[in-house]
XYZ file of C-alpha atoms in Angstrom:
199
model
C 0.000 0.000 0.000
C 1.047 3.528 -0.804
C 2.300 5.602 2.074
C 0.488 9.569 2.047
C 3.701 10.826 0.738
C 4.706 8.772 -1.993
C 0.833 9.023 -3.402
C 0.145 12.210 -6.601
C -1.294 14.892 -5.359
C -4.455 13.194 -7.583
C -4.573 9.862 -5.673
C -4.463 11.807 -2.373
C -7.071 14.076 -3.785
C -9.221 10.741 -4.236
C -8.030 8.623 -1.766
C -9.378 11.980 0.954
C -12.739 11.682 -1.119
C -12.487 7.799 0.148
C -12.676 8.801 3.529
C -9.021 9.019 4.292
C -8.987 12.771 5.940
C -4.761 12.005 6.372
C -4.679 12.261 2.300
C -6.324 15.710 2.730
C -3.794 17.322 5.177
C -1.010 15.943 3.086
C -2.696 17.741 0.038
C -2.897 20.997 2.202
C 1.110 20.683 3.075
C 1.534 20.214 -0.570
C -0.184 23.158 -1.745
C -0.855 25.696 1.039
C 2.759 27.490 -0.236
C 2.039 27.865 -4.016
C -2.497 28.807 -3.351
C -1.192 31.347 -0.888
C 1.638 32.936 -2.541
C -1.122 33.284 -5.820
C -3.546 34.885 -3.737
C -1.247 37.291 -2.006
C 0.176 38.292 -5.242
C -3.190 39.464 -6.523
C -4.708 40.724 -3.102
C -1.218 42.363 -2.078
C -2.438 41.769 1.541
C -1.833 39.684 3.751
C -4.868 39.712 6.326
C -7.320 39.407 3.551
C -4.975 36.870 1.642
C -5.122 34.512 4.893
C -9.087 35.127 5.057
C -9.317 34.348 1.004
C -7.058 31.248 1.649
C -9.018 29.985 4.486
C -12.023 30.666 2.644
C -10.523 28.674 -0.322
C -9.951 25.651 1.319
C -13.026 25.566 3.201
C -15.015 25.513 -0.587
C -12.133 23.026 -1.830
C -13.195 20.985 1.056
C -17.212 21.520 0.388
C -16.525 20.565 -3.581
C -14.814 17.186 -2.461
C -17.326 16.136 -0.070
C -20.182 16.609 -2.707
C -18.175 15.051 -5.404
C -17.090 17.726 -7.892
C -13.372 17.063 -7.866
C -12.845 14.739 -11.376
C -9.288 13.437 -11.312
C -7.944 16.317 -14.329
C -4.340 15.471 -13.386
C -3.414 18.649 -11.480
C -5.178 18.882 -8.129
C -2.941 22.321 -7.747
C -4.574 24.300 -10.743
C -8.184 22.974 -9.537
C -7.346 24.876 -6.076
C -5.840 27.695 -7.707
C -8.767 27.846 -10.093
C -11.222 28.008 -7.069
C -8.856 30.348 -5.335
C -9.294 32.618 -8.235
C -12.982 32.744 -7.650
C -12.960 32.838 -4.283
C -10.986 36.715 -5.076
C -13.291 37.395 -7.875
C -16.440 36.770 -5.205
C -14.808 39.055 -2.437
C -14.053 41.843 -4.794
C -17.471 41.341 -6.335
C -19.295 41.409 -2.947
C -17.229 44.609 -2.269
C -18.139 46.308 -4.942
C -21.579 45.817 -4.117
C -21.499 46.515 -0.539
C -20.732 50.002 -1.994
C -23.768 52.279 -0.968
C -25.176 53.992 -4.149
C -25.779 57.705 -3.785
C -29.284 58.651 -5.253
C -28.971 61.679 -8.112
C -31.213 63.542 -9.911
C -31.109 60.825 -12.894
C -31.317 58.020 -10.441
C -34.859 56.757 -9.627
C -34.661 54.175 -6.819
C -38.164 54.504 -5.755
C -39.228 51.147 -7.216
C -37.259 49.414 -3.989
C -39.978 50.546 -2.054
C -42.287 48.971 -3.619
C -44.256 46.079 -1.588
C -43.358 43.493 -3.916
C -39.650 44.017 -3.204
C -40.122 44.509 0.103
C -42.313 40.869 0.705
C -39.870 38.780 -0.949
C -37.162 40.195 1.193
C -39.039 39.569 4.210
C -39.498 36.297 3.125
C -35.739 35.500 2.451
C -35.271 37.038 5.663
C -37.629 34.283 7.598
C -36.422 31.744 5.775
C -32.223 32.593 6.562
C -33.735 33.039 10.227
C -35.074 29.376 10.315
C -31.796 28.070 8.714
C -29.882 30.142 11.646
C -31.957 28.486 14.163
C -31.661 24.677 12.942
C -27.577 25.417 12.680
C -27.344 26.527 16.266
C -29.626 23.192 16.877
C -27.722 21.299 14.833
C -24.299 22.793 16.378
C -25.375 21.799 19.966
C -23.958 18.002 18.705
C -21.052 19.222 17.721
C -17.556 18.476 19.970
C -16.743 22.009 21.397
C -13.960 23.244 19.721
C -15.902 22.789 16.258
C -18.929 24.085 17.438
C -16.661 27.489 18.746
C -15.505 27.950 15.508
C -18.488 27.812 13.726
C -19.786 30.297 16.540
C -17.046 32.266 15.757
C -16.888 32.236 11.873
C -20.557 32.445 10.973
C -22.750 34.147 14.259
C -19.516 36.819 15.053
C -18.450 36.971 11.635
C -14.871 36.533 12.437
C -12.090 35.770 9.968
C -10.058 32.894 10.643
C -6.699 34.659 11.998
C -9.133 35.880 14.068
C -10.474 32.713 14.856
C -7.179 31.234 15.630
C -6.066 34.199 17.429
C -9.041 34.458 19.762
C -9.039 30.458 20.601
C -4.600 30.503 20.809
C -4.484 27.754 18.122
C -3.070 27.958 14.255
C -4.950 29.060 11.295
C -4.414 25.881 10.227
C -5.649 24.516 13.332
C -9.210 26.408 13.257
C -9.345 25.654 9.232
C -8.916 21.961 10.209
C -12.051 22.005 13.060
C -14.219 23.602 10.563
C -13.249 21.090 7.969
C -14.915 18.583 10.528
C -17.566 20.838 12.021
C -18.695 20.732 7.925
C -18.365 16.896 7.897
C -20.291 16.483 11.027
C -23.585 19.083 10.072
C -23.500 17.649 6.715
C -23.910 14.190 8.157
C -26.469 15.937 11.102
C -28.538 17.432 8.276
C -29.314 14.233 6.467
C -29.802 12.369 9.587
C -32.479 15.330 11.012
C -33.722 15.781 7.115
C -33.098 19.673 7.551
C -32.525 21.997 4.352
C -29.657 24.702 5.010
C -29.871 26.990 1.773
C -29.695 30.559 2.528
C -32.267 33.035 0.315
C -30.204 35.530 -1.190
């Protein structure tokens, strides 16, 4: 049998799709360098580059679970390609968090109107219920995942903040949410509960 380190980065990818979670923090070791030197380079910062990184491998993660890795032959440009989009998405959800000043030419008065306003208020319920059945669902997680989930999704905290607040490595608090994930995905099928958040 193959030990981790002898394995592609490819058999790794699939042997951590397999169940083997040692395969995955072998692929991290392998990769972490190159993904965060690419996102630094384009961010040119290095708190948001850890936060885009973190975020990267958290969606890497998601994708493998759900099956949409297919063995390509370079596991590295499939994370860098996510990476990318992770960077497009923040700079994206930046540019929208951008508040619009309202000029003569520009007639926002059709956001008032009820339709609008319904359909948010529906999206809004909904995302309420899905908060609720996550804090349910987090009350069976072991403590340290269910603190960073706390942490990264009710406080809104990045993970250097994460790892700062709770004394541990980045790498550390990437590697309990990696299993706080595993664990609610497995607690959502068990308890049949639907986590999609309305945009």
């Amino acid at each position: 049998m193959n030990t981790l380190e002898s394995m592609t980065d490819e058999q790794l990818a699939l042997a951590y799709i397999d169940g083997n979670n040692r395969a995955f923090d072998e692929l991290l070791s392998r990769s972490q360098d190159k993904v965060f030197t690419y996102i630094m380079y384009v961010v040119k910062d290095e708190d948001l580059a850890n936060d885009l990184f973190q975020e990267t491998y958290l969606k890497v993660i998601t994708k493998m679970q759900e099956g949409r890795y297919a063995d390509s032959g370079k596991f590295i440009w499939w994370v860098t390609r996510i990476a990318h989009n992770v960077i497009i998405d923040h700079y994206r959800a930046v540019k929208s968090s951008k508040i619009i000043e309202s000029g003569k030419d520009n007639d926002l008065t059709n956001l008032n109107s009820a339709s609008v306003l319904d359909s948010n208020r529906e999206s809004e319920l909904a995302n309420e219920q899905v908060l609720k059945d996550v804090k349910r669902l987090m009350e069976a997680l072991p403590e340290a995942q269910r603190e960073v989930v706390f942490m990264r999704f009710f406080q809104e905290l990045s993970f250097k903040e994460i790892a700062e607040q709770t004394n541990v490595s980045i790498n550390t608090s990437l590697g309990r949410m990696r299993y706080a994930l595993m664990n609610l995905r497995k607690l959502t099928k068990e308890y049949g509960v639907n986590l999609a958040i309305e945009s």
